[in-house]
CSV table of C-alpha atoms in Angstrom, one decimal:
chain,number,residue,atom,x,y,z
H,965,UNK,CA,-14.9,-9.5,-28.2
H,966,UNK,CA,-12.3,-7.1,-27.2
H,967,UNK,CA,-11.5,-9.3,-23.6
H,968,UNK,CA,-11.6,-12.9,-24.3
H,969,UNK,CA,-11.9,-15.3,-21.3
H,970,UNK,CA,-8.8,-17.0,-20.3
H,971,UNK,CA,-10.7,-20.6,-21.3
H,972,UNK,CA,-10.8,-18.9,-24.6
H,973,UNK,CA,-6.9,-18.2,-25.1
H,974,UNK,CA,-6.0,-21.0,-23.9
H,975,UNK,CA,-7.9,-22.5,-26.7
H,976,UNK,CA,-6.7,-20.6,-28.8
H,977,UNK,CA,-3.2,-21.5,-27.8
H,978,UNK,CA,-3.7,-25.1,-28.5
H,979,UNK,CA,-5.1,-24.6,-31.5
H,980,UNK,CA,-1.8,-22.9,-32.6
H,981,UNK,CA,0.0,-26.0,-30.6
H,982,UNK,CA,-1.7,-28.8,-32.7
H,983,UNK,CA,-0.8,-26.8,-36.0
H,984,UNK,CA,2.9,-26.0,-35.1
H,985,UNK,CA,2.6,-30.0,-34.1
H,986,UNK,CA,1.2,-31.2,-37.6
H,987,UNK,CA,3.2,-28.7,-39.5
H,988,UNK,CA,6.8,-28.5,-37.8
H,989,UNK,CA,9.4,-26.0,-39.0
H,990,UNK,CA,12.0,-27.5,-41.2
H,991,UNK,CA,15.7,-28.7,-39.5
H,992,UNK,CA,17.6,-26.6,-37.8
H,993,UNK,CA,15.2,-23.9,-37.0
H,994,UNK,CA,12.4,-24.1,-34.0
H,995,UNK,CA,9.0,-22.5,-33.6
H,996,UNK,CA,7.6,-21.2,-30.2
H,997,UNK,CA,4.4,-19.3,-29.5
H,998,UNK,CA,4.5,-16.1,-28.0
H,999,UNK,CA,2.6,-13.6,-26.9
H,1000,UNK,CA,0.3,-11.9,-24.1
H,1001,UNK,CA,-2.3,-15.0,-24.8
H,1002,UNK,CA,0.4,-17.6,-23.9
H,1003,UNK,CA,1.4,-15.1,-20.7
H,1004,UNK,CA,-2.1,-15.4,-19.7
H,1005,UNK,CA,-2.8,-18.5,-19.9
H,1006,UNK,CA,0.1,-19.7,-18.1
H,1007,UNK,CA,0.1,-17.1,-15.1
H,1008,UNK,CA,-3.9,-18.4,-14.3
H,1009,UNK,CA,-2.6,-21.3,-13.1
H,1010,UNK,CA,0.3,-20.5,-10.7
H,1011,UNK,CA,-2.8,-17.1,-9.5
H,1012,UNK,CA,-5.3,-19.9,-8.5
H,1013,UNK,CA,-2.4,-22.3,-6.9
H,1014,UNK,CA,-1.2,-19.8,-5.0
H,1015,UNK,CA,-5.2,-19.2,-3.5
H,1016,UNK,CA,-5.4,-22.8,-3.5
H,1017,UNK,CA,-2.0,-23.3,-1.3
H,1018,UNK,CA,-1.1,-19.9,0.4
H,1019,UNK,CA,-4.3,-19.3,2.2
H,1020,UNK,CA,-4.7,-22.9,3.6
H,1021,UNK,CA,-1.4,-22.4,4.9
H,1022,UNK,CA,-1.6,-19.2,6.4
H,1023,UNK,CA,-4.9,-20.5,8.7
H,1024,UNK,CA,-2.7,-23.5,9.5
H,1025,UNK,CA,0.0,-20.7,10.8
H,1026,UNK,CA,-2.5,-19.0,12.3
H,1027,UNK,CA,-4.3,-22.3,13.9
H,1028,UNK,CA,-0.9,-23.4,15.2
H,1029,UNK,CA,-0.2,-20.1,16.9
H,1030,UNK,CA,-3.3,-19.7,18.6
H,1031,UNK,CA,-2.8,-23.7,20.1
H,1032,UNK,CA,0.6,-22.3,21.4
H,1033,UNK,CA,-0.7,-19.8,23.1
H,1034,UNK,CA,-4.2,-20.2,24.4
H,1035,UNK,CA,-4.0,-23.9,24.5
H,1036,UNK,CA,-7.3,-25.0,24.3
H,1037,UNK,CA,-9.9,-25.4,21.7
H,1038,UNK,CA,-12.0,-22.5,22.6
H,1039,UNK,CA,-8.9,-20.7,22.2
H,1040,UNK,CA,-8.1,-21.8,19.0
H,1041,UNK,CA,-12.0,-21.5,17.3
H,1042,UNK,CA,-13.4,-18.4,18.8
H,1043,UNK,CA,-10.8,-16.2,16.9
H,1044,UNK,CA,-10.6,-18.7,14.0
H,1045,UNK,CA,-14.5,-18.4,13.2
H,1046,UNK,CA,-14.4,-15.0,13.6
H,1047,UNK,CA,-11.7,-14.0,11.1
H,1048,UNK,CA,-13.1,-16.8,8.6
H,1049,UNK,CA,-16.8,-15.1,9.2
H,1050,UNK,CA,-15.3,-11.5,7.8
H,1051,UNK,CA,-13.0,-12.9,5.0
H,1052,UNK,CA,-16.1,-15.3,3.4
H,1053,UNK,CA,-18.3,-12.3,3.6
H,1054,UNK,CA,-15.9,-10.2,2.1
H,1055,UNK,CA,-15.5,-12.9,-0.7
H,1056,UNK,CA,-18.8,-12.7,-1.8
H,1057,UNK,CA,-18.3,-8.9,-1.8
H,1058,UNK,CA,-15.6,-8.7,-4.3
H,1059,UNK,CA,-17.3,-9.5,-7.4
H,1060,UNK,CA,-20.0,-7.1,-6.8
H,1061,UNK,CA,-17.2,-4.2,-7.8
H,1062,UNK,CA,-16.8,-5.6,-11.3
H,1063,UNK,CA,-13.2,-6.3,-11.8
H,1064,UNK,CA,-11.7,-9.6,-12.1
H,1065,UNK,CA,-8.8,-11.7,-9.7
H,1066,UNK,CA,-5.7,-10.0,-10.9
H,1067,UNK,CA,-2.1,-9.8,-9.7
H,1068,UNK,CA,-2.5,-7.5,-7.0
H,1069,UNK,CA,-6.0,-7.9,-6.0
H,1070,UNK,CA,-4.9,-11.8,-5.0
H,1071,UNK,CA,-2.9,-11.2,-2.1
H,1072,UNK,CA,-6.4,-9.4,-0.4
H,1073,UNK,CA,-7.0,-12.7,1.3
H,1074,UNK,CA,-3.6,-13.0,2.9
H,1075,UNK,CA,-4.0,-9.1,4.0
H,1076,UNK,CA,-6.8,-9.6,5.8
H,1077,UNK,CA,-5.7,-12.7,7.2
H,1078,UNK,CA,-3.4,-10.5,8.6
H,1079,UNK,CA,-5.1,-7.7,10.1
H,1080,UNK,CA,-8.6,-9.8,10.9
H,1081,UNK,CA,-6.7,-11.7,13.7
H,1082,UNK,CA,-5.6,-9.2,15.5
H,1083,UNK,CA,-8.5,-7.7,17.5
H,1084,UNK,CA,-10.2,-11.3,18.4
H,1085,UNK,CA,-6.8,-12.4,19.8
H,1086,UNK,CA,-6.6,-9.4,21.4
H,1087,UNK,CA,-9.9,-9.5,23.2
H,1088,UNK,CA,-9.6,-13.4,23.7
H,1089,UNK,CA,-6.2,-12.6,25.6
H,1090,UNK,CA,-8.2,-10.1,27.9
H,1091,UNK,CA,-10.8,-12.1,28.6
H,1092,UNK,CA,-8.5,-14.9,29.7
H,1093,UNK,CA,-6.5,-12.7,31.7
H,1094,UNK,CA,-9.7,-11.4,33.7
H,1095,UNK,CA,-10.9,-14.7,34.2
H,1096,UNK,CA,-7.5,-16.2,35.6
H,1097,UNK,CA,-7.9,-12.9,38.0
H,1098,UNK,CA,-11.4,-14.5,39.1
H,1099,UNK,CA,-13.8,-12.3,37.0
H,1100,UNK,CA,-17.3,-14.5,35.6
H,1101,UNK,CA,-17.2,-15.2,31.9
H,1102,UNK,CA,-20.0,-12.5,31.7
H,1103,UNK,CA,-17.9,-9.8,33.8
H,1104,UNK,CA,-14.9,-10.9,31.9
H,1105,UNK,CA,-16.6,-10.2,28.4
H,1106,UNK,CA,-18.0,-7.1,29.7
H,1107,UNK,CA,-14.8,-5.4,31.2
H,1108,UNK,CA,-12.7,-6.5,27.9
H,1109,UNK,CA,-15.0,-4.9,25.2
H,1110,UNK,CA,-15.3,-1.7,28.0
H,1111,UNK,CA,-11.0,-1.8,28.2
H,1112,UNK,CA,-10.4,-2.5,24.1
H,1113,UNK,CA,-13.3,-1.7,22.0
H,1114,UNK,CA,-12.2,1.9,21.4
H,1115,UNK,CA,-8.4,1.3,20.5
H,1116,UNK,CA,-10.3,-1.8,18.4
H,1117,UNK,CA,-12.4,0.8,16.6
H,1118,UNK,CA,-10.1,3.7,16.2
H,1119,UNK,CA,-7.7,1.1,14.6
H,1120,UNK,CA,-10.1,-0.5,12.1
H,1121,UNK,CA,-11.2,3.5,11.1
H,1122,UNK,CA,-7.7,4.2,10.7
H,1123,UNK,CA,-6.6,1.2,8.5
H,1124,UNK,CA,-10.0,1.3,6.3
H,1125,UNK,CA,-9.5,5.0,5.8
H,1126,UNK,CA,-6.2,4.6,4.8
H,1127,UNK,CA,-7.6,1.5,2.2
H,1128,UNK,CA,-10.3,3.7,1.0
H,1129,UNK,CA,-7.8,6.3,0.2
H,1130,UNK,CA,-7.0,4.0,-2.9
H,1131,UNK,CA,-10.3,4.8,-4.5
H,1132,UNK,CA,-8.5,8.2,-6.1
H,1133,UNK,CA,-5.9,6.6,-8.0
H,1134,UNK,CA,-6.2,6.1,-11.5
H,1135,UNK,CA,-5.6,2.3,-12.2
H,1136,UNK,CA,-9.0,0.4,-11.8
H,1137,UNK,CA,-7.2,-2.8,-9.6
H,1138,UNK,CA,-5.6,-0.8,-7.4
H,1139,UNK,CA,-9.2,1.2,-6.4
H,1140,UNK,CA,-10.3,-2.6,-5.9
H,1141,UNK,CA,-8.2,-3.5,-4.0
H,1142,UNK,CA,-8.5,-0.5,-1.6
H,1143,UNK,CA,-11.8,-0.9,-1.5
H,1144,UNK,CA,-12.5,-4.3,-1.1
H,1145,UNK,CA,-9.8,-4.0,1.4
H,1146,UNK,CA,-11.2,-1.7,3.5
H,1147,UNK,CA,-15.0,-2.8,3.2
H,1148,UNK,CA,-12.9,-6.4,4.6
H,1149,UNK,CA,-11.2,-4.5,7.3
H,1150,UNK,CA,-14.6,-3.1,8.6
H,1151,UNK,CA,-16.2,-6.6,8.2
H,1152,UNK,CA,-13.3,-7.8,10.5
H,1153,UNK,CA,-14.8,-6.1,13.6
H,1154,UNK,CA,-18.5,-6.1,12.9
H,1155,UNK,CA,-17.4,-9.8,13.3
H,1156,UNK,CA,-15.2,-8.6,16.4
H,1157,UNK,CA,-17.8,-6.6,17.8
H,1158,UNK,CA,-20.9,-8.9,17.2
H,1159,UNK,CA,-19.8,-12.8,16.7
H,1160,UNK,CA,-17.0,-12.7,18.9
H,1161,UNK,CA,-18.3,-12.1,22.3
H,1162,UNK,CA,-21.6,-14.7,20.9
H,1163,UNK,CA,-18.5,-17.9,20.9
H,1164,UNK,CA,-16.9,-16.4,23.9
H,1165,UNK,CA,-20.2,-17.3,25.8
H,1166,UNK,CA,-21.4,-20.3,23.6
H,1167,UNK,CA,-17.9,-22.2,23.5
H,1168,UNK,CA,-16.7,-23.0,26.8
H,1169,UNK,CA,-13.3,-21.8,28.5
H,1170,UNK,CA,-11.1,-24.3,30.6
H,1171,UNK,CA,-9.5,-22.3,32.9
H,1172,UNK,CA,-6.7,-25.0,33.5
H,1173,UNK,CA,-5.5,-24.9,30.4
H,1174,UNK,CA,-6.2,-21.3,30.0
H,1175,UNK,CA,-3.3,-20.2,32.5
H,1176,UNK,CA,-0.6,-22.3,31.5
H,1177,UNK,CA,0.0,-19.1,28.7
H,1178,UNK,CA,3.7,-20.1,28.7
H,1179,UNK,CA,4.7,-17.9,25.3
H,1180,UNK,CA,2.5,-15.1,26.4
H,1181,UNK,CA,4.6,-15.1,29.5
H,1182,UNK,CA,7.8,-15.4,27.8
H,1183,UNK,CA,7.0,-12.4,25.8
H,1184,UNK,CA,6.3,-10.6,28.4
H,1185,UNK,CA,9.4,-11.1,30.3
H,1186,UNK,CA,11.5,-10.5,27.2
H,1187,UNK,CA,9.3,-7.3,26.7
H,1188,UNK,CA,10.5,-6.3,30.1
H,1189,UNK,CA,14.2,-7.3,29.4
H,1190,UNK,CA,14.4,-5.6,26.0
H,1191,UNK,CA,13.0,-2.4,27.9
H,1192,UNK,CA,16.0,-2.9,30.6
H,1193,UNK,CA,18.4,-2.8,27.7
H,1194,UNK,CA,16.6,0.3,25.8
H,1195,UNK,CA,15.7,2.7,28.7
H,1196,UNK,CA,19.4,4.0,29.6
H,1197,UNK,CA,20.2,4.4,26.0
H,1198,UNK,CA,16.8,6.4,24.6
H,1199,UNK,CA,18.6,9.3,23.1
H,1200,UNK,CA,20.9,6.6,20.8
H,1201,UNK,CA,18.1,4.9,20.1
H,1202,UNK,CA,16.4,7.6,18.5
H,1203,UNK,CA,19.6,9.0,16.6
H,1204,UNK,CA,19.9,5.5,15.0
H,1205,UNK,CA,16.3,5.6,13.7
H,1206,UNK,CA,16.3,9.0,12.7
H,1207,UNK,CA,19.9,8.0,11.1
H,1208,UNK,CA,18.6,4.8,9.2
H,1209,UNK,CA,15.3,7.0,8.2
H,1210,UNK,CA,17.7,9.8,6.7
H,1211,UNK,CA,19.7,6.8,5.0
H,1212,UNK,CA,16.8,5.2,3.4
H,1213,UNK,CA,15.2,8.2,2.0
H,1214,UNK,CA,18.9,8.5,0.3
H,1215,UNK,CA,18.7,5.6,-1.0
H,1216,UNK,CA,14.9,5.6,-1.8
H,1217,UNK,CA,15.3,8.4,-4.2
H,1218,UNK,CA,17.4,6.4,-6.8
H,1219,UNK,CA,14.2,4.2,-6.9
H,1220,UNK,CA,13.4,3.3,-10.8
H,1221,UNK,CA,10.0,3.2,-12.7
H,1222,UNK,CA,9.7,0.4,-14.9
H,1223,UNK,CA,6.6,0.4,-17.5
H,1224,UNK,CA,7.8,-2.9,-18.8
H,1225,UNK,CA,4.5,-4.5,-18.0
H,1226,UNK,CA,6.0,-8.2,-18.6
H,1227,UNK,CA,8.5,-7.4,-16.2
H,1228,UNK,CA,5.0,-7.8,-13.7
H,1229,UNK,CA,4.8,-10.7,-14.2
H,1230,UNK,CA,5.6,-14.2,-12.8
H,1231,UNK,CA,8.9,-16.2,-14.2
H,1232,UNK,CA,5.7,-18.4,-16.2
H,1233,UNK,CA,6.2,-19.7,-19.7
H,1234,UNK,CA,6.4,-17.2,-22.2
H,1235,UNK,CA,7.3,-14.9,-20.2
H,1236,UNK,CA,11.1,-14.7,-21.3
H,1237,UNK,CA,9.8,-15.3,-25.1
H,1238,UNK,CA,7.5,-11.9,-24.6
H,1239,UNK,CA,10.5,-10.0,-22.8
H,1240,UNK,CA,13.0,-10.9,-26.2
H,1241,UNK,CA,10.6,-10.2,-28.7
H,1242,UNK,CA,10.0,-7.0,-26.5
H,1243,UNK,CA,13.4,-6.0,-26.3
H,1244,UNK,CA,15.3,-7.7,-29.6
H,1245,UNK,CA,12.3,-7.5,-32.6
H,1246,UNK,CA,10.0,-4.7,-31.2
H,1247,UNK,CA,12.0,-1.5,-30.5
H,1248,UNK,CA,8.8,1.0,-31.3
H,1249,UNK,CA,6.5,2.9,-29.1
H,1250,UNK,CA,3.7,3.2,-31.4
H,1251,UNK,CA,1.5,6.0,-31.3
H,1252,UNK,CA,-1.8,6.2,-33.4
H,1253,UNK,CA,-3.2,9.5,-34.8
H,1254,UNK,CA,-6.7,9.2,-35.0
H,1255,UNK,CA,-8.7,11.6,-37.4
H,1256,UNK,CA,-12.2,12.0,-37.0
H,1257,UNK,CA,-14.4,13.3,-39.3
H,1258,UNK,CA,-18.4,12.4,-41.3
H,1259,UNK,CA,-19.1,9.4,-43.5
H,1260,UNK,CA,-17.1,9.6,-46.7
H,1261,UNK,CA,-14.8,12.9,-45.5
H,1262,UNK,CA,-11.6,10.2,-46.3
H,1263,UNK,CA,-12.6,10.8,-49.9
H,1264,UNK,CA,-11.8,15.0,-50.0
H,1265,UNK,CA,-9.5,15.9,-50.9
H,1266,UNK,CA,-8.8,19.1,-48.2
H,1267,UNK,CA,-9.3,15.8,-45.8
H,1268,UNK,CA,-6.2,14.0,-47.5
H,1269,UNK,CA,-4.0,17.3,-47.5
H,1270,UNK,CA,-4.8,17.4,-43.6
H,1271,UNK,CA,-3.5,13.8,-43.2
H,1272,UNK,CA,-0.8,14.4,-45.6
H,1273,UNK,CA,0.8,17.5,-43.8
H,1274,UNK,CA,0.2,16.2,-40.0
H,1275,UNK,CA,2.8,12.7,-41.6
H,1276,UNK,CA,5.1,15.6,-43.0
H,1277,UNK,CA,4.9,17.4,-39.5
H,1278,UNK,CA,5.8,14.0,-37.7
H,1279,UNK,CA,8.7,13.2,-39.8
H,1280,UNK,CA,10.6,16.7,-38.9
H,1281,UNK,CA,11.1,15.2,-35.5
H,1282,UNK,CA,14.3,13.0,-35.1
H,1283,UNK,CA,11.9,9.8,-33.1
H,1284,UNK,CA,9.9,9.4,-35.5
H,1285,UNK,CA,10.8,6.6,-38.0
């Protein structure tokens, strides 16, 4: 099996354990296992803990934020269901393109957590506004998806296009992640578009609680300030951008590539182990030189004077050991 399971290595790992435990090295010396099995094993745990703790959080966040502001429960469940609605059906999507949870395909939750809770709030905050101006629910609904819609949808084509523009790079989990990304991103407002405005007229909307927005207001105000401050000073404004852009692509250029691939990886046990052994008792790149050739060719001996003069060719060269 050329990929064994994680439940695998880790077995195999304590099988080594109880053998290092009933045979232990002699005094003075100590005995550690190593390797990309141990690395594995150990970085599952802290992958799924980080699911298990991060995205519970972030919904809290998010829950807790959309109190604040809309105060009310319809405030807080119309976007909440919404968002949840895309990111479960993007779940069950994710398999379907073959790859395993790795490193980089685990943050896909939080990122669409991210961008999935931007265009309900958006349209919630509209339809609020219109109704505190003394619009029906259904005229409110109406006039938001007719104002936002089309900034809604060029921004979703935008930010899945730029996902799906993953799919022509050449490692497999970063053309998962774009993909699956996007494909989340467009789930995020087929919710938008079809569930949302379905809770906007099922939940109900207490217009008392509705208009005491206090941190929408409060943004709004230091929106206005901030732009008091900035409009008299729009030509330094610009030459300090354009001065911290020039001053970052500077500094961007003396930017390293690291193949290390334990260097990837979380501070988990073995980690450190792997990176000695890698740096102290390693010290080749190996490179295999793979002759091909018909059942028994091995035995001729032209076949043998090939092999023999491609080893005499590598040795002329001062990296080759």
């Amino acid at each position: 099996k050329l990929q064994p399971s994680v439940d695998e290595q880790r077995e195999a790992v304590e099988a080594a354990r109880r053998v290092l435990a009933a045979r232990p090295p002699p005094r003075k010396a100590a005995a550690r296992i190593v390797g990309a099995p141990v690395v594995a094993v150990n970085m599952t745990e802290p992958l799924l803990r980080d699911q298990r703790t991060l995205t519970p959080l972030a919904i809290v966040v998010i829950v807790i934020l959309l109190a604040l502001t809309f105060g009310s429960t319809s405030g807080v469940l119309v976007p909440l269901l919404t968002l949840l609605t895309a990111l479960v059906w993007t779940a069950g999507i994710f398999p379907l393109m073959g790859r395993p949870m790795d490193l980089v395909s685990s943050v896909i939750p939080a990122t669409l957590l991210v961008y999935g809770a931007v265009d309900p709030i958006f349209i919630m905050t509209r339809v609020v506004q219109r109704i505190e101006e003394g619009a029906s629910r259904e005229e409110a609904i109406v006039g938001s998806y007719g104002e936002l819609m089309p900034a809604c949808l060029l921004a979703s084509m935008t930010t899945a296009l730029g996902f799906c523009s993953f799919a022509w790079l050449k490692l497999p989990l970063l053309r998962t992640f774009g993909l699956t990304a996007a494909i989340g991103v467009c789930f995020a407002f087929v919710t938008t578009l079809i569930l949302l405005p379905v809770l906007l007229v099922w939940l109900p909307i207490d217009r008392r609680r509705s208009r005491a927005l206090a941190p929408r207001r409060s943004i709004d105000r230091g929106l206005v300030q901030l732009w008091s401050v900035l409009k008299p000073r729009r030509r330094l404004v610009v030459l300090a951008a354009v001065g911290v852009a020039l001053a970052s692509a500077l500094i961007g250029m003396r930017q390293q590539i690291s193949i290390a691939y334990s260097d990837l990886l979380p501070p988990v046990e073995g980690r450190a182990l792997l990176r000695y052994v890698e740096q102290h008792l390693d010290g080749v790149g190996r490179t295999a030189v793979l002759i091909e050739g018909a059942p028994g060719a091995i035995k001729r001996p032209d076949v043998l004077r090939a092999i023999a003069e491609v080893a005499r060719e590598a040795k002329r060269h001062s990296i080759v050991t």
